[in-house]
Amino acid sequence: MSFKEIDIKEMSFNPFNMIGDEWTLITAGNNEKYNTMTASWGNIGVTWNKNTLVSYIRPQRYTREFVEDNELYTVSIYNEEFKKDLEYLGTVSGRDEEKVSKTSLTPFFTNDTVAFNEANTIFICRKLYCGKITPEGFIDKNIIEESYPDKDFHYVYIGEIVKVLVKE
Ligand SMILES: Cc1cc2nc3c(=O)[nH]c(=O)nc-3n(C[C@H](O)[C@H](O)[C@H](O)COP(=O)(O)O)c2cc1C
């Protein structure tokens, strides 16, 4: 189960399928302690002349503490066979249990960060920017009620994609 690095410009994918339908895992930490969570919101593109991936993480997520504490984190993509695992990792918090051990995923430590051997694609990201969504910023105020009944506005992380690894 090895990975090879590829040039991001060689990739062809549909971000709406890849992020919104297939989902992703956001993972951060090191071989002593790490955490991961499922994310189906995100954007991929170009910001500040860099290739970037934008992630939206609610304040209460345990994974956010690991993203905060580390310069690098990963956003990784999985084939359909791992959907149940992603569902589990998106339902249970690493604060409450060793959730990864309940799945078929095995950690893959690389470049001072962590993803999983079962990924088909791993984006290694370097934090560039973190900001919190504020209610004042919404032009369409309906979104506040629809997405934030508990007022737990996301932290937005803009990460530079420093490496893309794909399964060999
Ligand atoms: C399909 C799916 C997509 C999700 N997308 C996000 C997301 O984009 N941002 C977020 O903060 N939480 C999202 N979640 C919720 C977290 O994955 C979930 O709360 C998880 O248990 C957090 O784990 P943690 O506390 O160990 O970090 C999603 C959950 C699922 C099932």
PDB file of C-alpha atoms and ligand atoms in Angstrom:
ATOM      1  CA  MET A   1       0.000   0.000   0.000  1.00  0.00           C
ATOM      2  CA  SER A   2       2.346   2.680  -1.163  1.00  0.00           C
ATOM      3  CA  PHE A   3       1.732   6.152  -2.449  1.00  0.00           C
ATOM      4  CA  LYS A   4       3.430   8.228  -5.105  1.00  0.00           C
ATOM      5  CA  GLU A   5       3.585  11.991  -5.308  1.00  0.00           C
ATOM      6  CA  ILE A   6       1.950  13.586  -8.330  1.00  0.00           C
ATOM      7  CA  ASP A   7       1.721  17.079  -9.767  1.00  0.00           C
ATOM      8  CA  ILE A   8      -1.650  18.572  -8.855  1.00  0.00           C
ATOM      9  CA  LYS A   9      -2.021  19.845 -12.415  1.00  0.00           C
ATOM     10  CA  GLU A  10      -2.066  16.233 -13.654  1.00  0.00           C
ATOM     11  CA  MET A  11      -5.160  15.494 -11.621  1.00  0.00           C
ATOM     12  CA  SER A  12      -8.633  15.315 -13.030  1.00  0.00           C
ATOM     13  CA  PHE A  13     -11.539  15.115 -10.630  1.00  0.00           C
ATOM     14  CA  ASN A  14     -14.880  16.657  -9.968  1.00  0.00           C
ATOM     15  CA  PRO A  15     -14.701  18.498  -6.609  1.00  0.00           C
ATOM     16  CA  PHE A  16     -18.462  18.290  -6.138  1.00  0.00           C
ATOM     17  CA  ASN A  17     -18.320  14.499  -6.309  1.00  0.00           C
ATOM     18  CA  MET A  18     -15.021  14.147  -4.506  1.00  0.00           C
ATOM     19  CA  ILE A  19     -15.769  16.366  -1.519  1.00  0.00           C
ATOM     20  CA  GLY A  20     -19.547  16.524  -1.403  1.00  0.00           C
ATOM     21  CA  ASP A  21     -20.448  12.930  -2.283  1.00  0.00           C
ATOM     22  CA  GLU A  22     -17.413  10.761  -1.611  1.00  0.00           C
ATOM     23  CA  TRP A  23     -16.509  12.799   1.485  1.00  0.00           C
ATOM     24  CA  THR A  24     -13.047  13.357   2.948  1.00  0.00           C
ATOM     25  CA  LEU A  25     -11.187  12.776   6.176  1.00  0.00           C
ATOM     26  CA  ILE A  26      -9.419  15.708   7.798  1.00  0.00           C
ATOM     27  CA  THR A  27      -6.591  14.304   9.892  1.00  0.00           C
ATOM     28  CA  ALA A  28      -3.877  15.944  11.981  1.00  0.00           C
ATOM     29  CA  GLY A  29      -1.328  14.968  14.600  1.00  0.00           C
ATOM     30  CA  ASN A  30       1.677  12.686  14.817  1.00  0.00           C
ATOM     31  CA  ASN A  31       2.505   9.068  15.597  1.00  0.00           C
ATOM     32  CA  GLU A  32       1.915   9.647  19.304  1.00  0.00           C
ATOM     33  CA  LYS A  33      -1.450  11.341  19.046  1.00  0.00           C
ATOM     34  CA  TYR A  34      -3.677  12.197  16.148  1.00  0.00           C
ATOM     35  CA  ASN A  35      -7.337  12.533  15.310  1.00  0.00           C
ATOM     36  CA  THR A  36      -9.531  12.446  12.255  1.00  0.00           C
ATOM     37  CA  MET A  37     -13.041  13.443  11.223  1.00  0.00           C
ATOM     38  CA  THR A  38     -15.224  13.186   8.170  1.00  0.00           C
ATOM     39  CA  ALA A  39     -15.855  16.347   6.194  1.00  0.00           C
ATOM     40  CA  SER A  40     -18.123  16.826   3.198  1.00  0.00           C
ATOM     41  CA  TRP A  41     -17.754  20.581   2.981  1.00  0.00           C
ATOM     42  CA  GLY A  42     -14.702  22.052   1.332  1.00  0.00           C
ATOM     43  CA  ASN A  43     -13.352  23.939  -1.628  1.00  0.00           C
ATOM     44  CA  ILE A  44     -10.332  23.361  -3.781  1.00  0.00           C
ATOM     45  CA  GLY A  45      -8.736  25.973  -6.015  1.00  0.00           C
ATOM     46  CA  VAL A  46      -6.328  28.861  -5.983  1.00  0.00           C
ATOM     47  CA  THR A  47      -5.864  31.536  -3.304  1.00  0.00           C
ATOM     48  CA  TRP A  48      -2.989  34.012  -2.930  1.00  0.00           C
ATOM     49  CA  ASN A  49      -1.428  32.400  -6.049  1.00  0.00           C
ATOM     50  CA  LYS A  50      -1.180  29.089  -4.214  1.00  0.00           C
ATOM     51  CA  ASN A  51      -3.051  25.825  -4.689  1.00  0.00           C
ATOM     52  CA  THR A  52      -5.372  25.703  -1.727  1.00  0.00           C
ATOM     53  CA  LEU A  53      -7.958  23.575  -0.012  1.00  0.00           C
ATOM     54  CA  VAL A  54     -10.510  25.223   2.254  1.00  0.00           C
ATOM     55  CA  SER A  55     -11.979  23.237   5.159  1.00  0.00           C
ATOM     56  CA  TYR A  56     -14.839  24.118   7.499  1.00  0.00           C
ATOM     57  CA  ILE A  57     -14.507  22.785  11.046  1.00  0.00           C
ATOM     58  CA  ARG A  58     -16.988  23.454  13.839  1.00  0.00           C
ATOM     59  CA  PRO A  59     -15.484  24.658  17.130  1.00  0.00           C
ATOM     60  CA  GLN A  60     -16.462  21.568  19.111  1.00  0.00           C
ATOM     61  CA  ARG A  61     -14.666  19.043  16.873  1.00  0.00           C
ATOM     62  CA  TYR A  62     -11.790  17.291  18.629  1.00  0.00           C
ATOM     63  CA  THR A  63      -9.940  17.218  15.288  1.00  0.00           C
ATOM     64  CA  ARG A  64      -9.824  21.012  15.341  1.00  0.00           C
ATOM     65  CA  GLU A  65      -7.471  20.902  18.331  1.00  0.00           C
ATOM     66  CA  PHE A  66      -5.043  18.806  16.283  1.00  0.00           C
ATOM     67  CA  VAL A  67      -5.334  21.049  13.243  1.00  0.00           C
ATOM     68  CA  GLU A  68      -4.670  24.012  15.548  1.00  0.00           C
ATOM     69  CA  ASP A  69      -1.594  22.394  17.097  1.00  0.00           C
ATOM     70  CA  ASN A  70       0.072  21.303  13.864  1.00  0.00           C
ATOM     71  CA  GLU A  71       1.401  23.196  10.877  1.00  0.00           C
ATOM     72  CA  LEU A  72       0.368  20.391   8.515  1.00  0.00           C
ATOM     73  CA  TYR A  73      -2.775  18.315   8.198  1.00  0.00           C
ATOM     74  CA  THR A  74      -4.204  16.049   5.525  1.00  0.00           C
ATOM     75  CA  VAL A  75      -7.426  15.861   3.586  1.00  0.00           C
ATOM     76  CA  SER A  76      -7.797  12.356   2.196  1.00  0.00           C
ATOM     77  CA  ILE A  77     -10.189  10.587  -0.160  1.00  0.00           C
ATOM     78  CA  TYR A  78     -11.478   6.990  -0.062  1.00  0.00           C
ATOM     79  CA  ASN A  79     -13.218   4.514  -2.339  1.00  0.00           C
ATOM     80  CA  GLU A  80     -16.832   3.572  -1.719  1.00  0.00           C
ATOM     81  CA  GLU A  81     -15.848   0.437   0.248  1.00  0.00           C
ATOM     82  CA  PHE A  82     -14.737   2.673   3.149  1.00  0.00           C
ATOM     83  CA  LYS A  83     -17.924   4.733   3.314  1.00  0.00           C
ATOM     84  CA  LYS A  84     -19.109   2.969   6.474  1.00  0.00           C
ATOM     85  CA  ASP A  85     -15.817   3.848   8.151  1.00  0.00           C
ATOM     86  CA  LEU A  86     -16.142   7.486   7.127  1.00  0.00           C
ATOM     87  CA  GLU A  87     -19.702   7.507   8.438  1.00  0.00           C
ATOM     88  CA  TYR A  88     -18.459   6.207  11.785  1.00  0.00           C
ATOM     89  CA  LEU A  89     -15.593   8.688  11.986  1.00  0.00           C
ATOM     90  CA  GLY A  90     -18.110  11.410  11.225  1.00  0.00           C
ATOM     91  CA  THR A  91     -20.498  10.377  13.977  1.00  0.00           C
ATOM     92  CA  VAL A  92     -18.286   9.516  16.940  1.00  0.00           C
ATOM     93  CA  SER A  93     -15.754  11.864  18.525  1.00  0.00           C
ATOM     94  CA  GLY A  94     -12.154  10.922  19.194  1.00  0.00           C
ATOM     95  CA  ARG A  95     -12.694  12.595  22.552  1.00  0.00           C
ATOM     96  CA  ASP A  96     -14.987   9.759  23.573  1.00  0.00           C
ATOM     97  CA  GLU A  97     -13.231   6.716  22.177  1.00  0.00           C
ATOM     98  CA  GLU A  98     -10.351   5.364  20.093  1.00  0.00           C
ATOM     99  CA  LYS A  99     -12.594   5.583  17.085  1.00  0.00           C
ATOM    100  CA  VAL A 100     -10.065   4.712  14.377  1.00  0.00           C
ATOM    101  CA  SER A 101      -9.536   1.267  15.933  1.00  0.00           C
ATOM    102  CA  LYS A 102     -13.242   0.552  15.298  1.00  0.00           C
ATOM    103  CA  THR A 103     -12.722   1.006  11.554  1.00  0.00           C
ATOM    104  CA  SER A 104     -10.683  -0.793   8.925  1.00  0.00           C
ATOM    105  CA  LEU A 105      -8.386   2.222   8.496  1.00  0.00           C
ATOM    106  CA  THR A 106      -4.727   2.152   9.505  1.00  0.00           C
ATOM    107  CA  PRO A 107      -2.693   5.337  10.068  1.00  0.00           C
ATOM    108  CA  PHE A 108      -0.024   6.351   7.576  1.00  0.00           C
ATOM    109  CA  PHE A 109       2.521   8.790   8.996  1.00  0.00           C
ATOM    110  CA  THR A 110       4.215  10.885   6.373  1.00  0.00           C
ATOM    111  CA  ASN A 111       5.871  14.292   6.011  1.00  0.00           C
ATOM    112  CA  ASP A 112       5.275  15.121   9.707  1.00  0.00           C
ATOM    113  CA  THR A 113       1.582  14.495   9.425  1.00  0.00           C
ATOM    114  CA  VAL A 114      -0.862  11.627   9.163  1.00  0.00           C
ATOM    115  CA  ALA A 115      -3.462  10.101   6.847  1.00  0.00           C
ATOM    116  CA  PHE A 116      -4.536   6.492   6.256  1.00  0.00           C
ATOM    117  CA  ASN A 117      -3.070   3.664   4.156  1.00  0.00           C
ATOM    118  CA  GLU A 118      -6.498   2.992   2.668  1.00  0.00           C
ATOM    119  CA  ALA A 119      -6.835   6.451   1.067  1.00  0.00           C
ATOM    120  CA  ASN A 120      -6.811   6.683  -2.705  1.00  0.00           C
ATOM    121  CA  THR A 121      -5.621  10.299  -2.601  1.00  0.00           C
ATOM    122  CA  ILE A 122      -4.018  12.402   0.119  1.00  0.00           C
ATOM    123  CA  PHE A 123      -3.708  16.178   0.028  1.00  0.00           C
ATOM    124  CA  ILE A 124      -1.041  17.334   2.470  1.00  0.00           C
ATOM    125  CA  CYS A 125      -1.942  20.862   3.518  1.00  0.00           C
ATOM    126  CA  ARG A 126      -0.049  23.620   5.314  1.00  0.00           C
ATOM    127  CA  LYS A 127      -2.148  26.037   7.281  1.00  0.00           C
ATOM    128  CA  LEU A 128      -2.147  29.510   5.760  1.00  0.00           C
ATOM    129  CA  TYR A 129      -5.188  31.088   7.334  1.00  0.00           C
ATOM    130  CA  CYS A 130      -7.799  30.392   9.972  1.00  0.00           C
ATOM    131  CA  GLY A 131     -10.823  32.576  10.598  1.00  0.00           C
ATOM    132  CA  LYS A 132     -14.237  32.102  12.144  1.00  0.00           C
ATOM    133  CA  ILE A 133     -17.467  32.603  10.251  1.00  0.00           C
ATOM    134  CA  THR A 134     -19.464  35.410  11.847  1.00  0.00           C
ATOM    135  CA  PRO A 135     -23.248  35.933  11.700  1.00  0.00           C
ATOM    136  CA  GLU A 136     -22.662  39.542  10.608  1.00  0.00           C
ATOM    137  CA  GLY A 137     -20.962  38.355   7.440  1.00  0.00           C
ATOM    138  CA  PHE A 138     -24.011  36.603   5.991  1.00  0.00           C
ATOM    139  CA  ILE A 139     -25.764  38.307   3.126  1.00  0.00           C
ATOM    140  CA  ASP A 140     -28.281  35.448   3.053  1.00  0.00           C
ATOM    141  CA  LYS A 141     -29.270  35.345   6.709  1.00  0.00           C
ATOM    142  CA  ASN A 142     -31.347  32.169   6.147  1.00  0.00           C
ATOM    143  CA  ILE A 143     -28.124  30.200   6.270  1.00  0.00           C
ATOM    144  CA  ILE A 144     -27.690  31.138   9.924  1.00  0.00           C
ATOM    145  CA  GLU A 145     -30.893  29.336  10.870  1.00  0.00           C
ATOM    146  CA  GLU A 146     -30.387  26.489   8.433  1.00  0.00           C
ATOM    147  CA  SER A 147     -26.788  25.655   9.283  1.00  0.00           C
ATOM    148  CA  TYR A 148     -26.210  27.192  12.718  1.00  0.00           C
ATOM    149  CA  PRO A 149     -29.175  26.560  15.043  1.00  0.00           C
ATOM    150  CA  ASP A 150     -26.611  26.123  17.836  1.00  0.00           C
ATOM    151  CA  LYS A 151     -24.558  29.157  16.766  1.00  0.00           C
ATOM    152  CA  ASP A 152     -21.503  26.940  16.377  1.00  0.00           C
ATOM    153  CA  PHE A 153     -20.031  28.878  13.486  1.00  0.00           C
ATOM    154  CA  HIS A 154     -17.295  27.068  11.604  1.00  0.00           C
ATOM    155  CA  TYR A 155     -13.643  27.850  11.682  1.00  0.00           C
ATOM    156  CA  VAL A 156     -12.458  28.156   8.100  1.00  0.00           C
ATOM    157  CA  TYR A 157      -8.999  26.816   7.385  1.00  0.00           C
ATOM    158  CA  ILE A 158      -7.296  27.700   4.136  1.00  0.00           C
ATOM    159  CA  GLY A 159      -4.448  25.277   3.585  1.00  0.00           C
ATOM    160  CA  GLU A 160      -1.808  25.333   0.886  1.00  0.00           C
ATOM    161  CA  ILE A 161      -1.679  21.965  -0.846  1.00  0.00           C
ATOM    162  CA  VAL A 162       2.023  21.208  -0.498  1.00  0.00           C
ATOM    163  CA  LYS A 163       1.866  17.638  -1.792  1.00  0.00           C
ATOM    164  CA  VAL A 164      -0.580  15.281  -3.443  1.00  0.00           C
ATOM    165  CA  LEU A 165      -0.091  11.550  -2.903  1.00  0.00           C
ATOM    166  CA  VAL A 166      -2.010   8.921  -4.849  1.00  0.00           C
ATOM    167  CA  LYS A 167      -2.175   5.160  -4.378  1.00  0.00           C
ATOM    168  CA  GLU A 168       0.307   3.346  -6.605  1.00  0.00           C
TER     169      GLU A 168
HETATM  170  C1  LIG B   1     -20.826  13.066   5.833  1.00  0.00           C
HETATM  171  C2  LIG B   1     -20.338  13.929   6.973  1.00  0.00           C
HETATM  172  C3  LIG B   1     -19.779  15.161   6.695  1.00  0.00           C
HETATM  173  C4  LIG B   1     -19.319  16.005   7.719  1.00  0.00           C
HETATM  174  N1  LIG B   1     -18.732  17.200   7.394  1.00  0.00           N
HETATM  175  C5  LIG B   1     -18.271  17.999   8.379  1.00  0.00           C
HETATM  176  C6  LIG B   1     -17.620  19.227   8.060  1.00  0.00           C
HETATM  177  O1  LIG B   1     -17.381  19.573   6.890  1.00  0.00           O
HETATM  178  N2  LIG B   1     -17.221  20.018   9.095  1.00  0.00           N
HETATM  179  C7  LIG B   1     -17.437  19.672  10.415  1.00  0.00           C
HETATM  180  O2  LIG B   1     -17.066  20.431  11.331  1.00  0.00           O
HETATM  181  N3  LIG B   1     -18.018  18.480  10.732  1.00  0.00           N
HETATM  182  C8  LIG B   1     -18.430  17.635   9.752  1.00  0.00           C
HETATM  183  N4  LIG B   1     -18.994  16.438  10.068  1.00  0.00           N
HETATM  184  C9  LIG B   1     -19.138  16.035  11.482  1.00  0.00           C
HETATM  185  C10 LIG B   1     -17.840  15.453  12.087  1.00  0.00           C
HETATM  186  O3  LIG B   1     -17.210  14.555  11.210  1.00  0.00           O
HETATM  187  C11 LIG B   1     -18.231  14.695  13.399  1.00  0.00           C
HETATM  188  O4  LIG B   1     -18.806  15.595  14.315  1.00  0.00           O
HETATM  189  C12 LIG B   1     -17.065  13.940  14.019  1.00  0.00           C
HETATM  190  O5  LIG B   1     -17.606  13.017  14.925  1.00  0.00           O
HETATM  191  C13 LIG B   1     -16.066  14.839  14.720  1.00  0.00           C
HETATM  192  O6  LIG B   1     -15.108  14.026  15.291  1.00  0.00           O
HETATM  193  P1  LIG B   1     -14.019  14.567  16.310  1.00  0.00           P
HETATM  194  O7  LIG B   1     -14.740  15.197  17.494  1.00  0.00           O
HETATM  195  O8  LIG B   1     -13.265  13.315  16.709  1.00  0.00           O
HETATM  196  O9  LIG B   1     -13.183  15.554  15.579  1.00  0.00           O
HETATM  197  C14 LIG B   1     -19.437  15.579   9.066  1.00  0.00           C
HETATM  198  C15 LIG B   1     -20.012  14.317   9.352  1.00  0.00           C
HETATM  199  C16 LIG B   1     -20.441  13.497   8.322  1.00  0.00           C
HETATM  200  C17 LIG B   1     -21.024  12.136   8.639  1.00  0.00           C
END
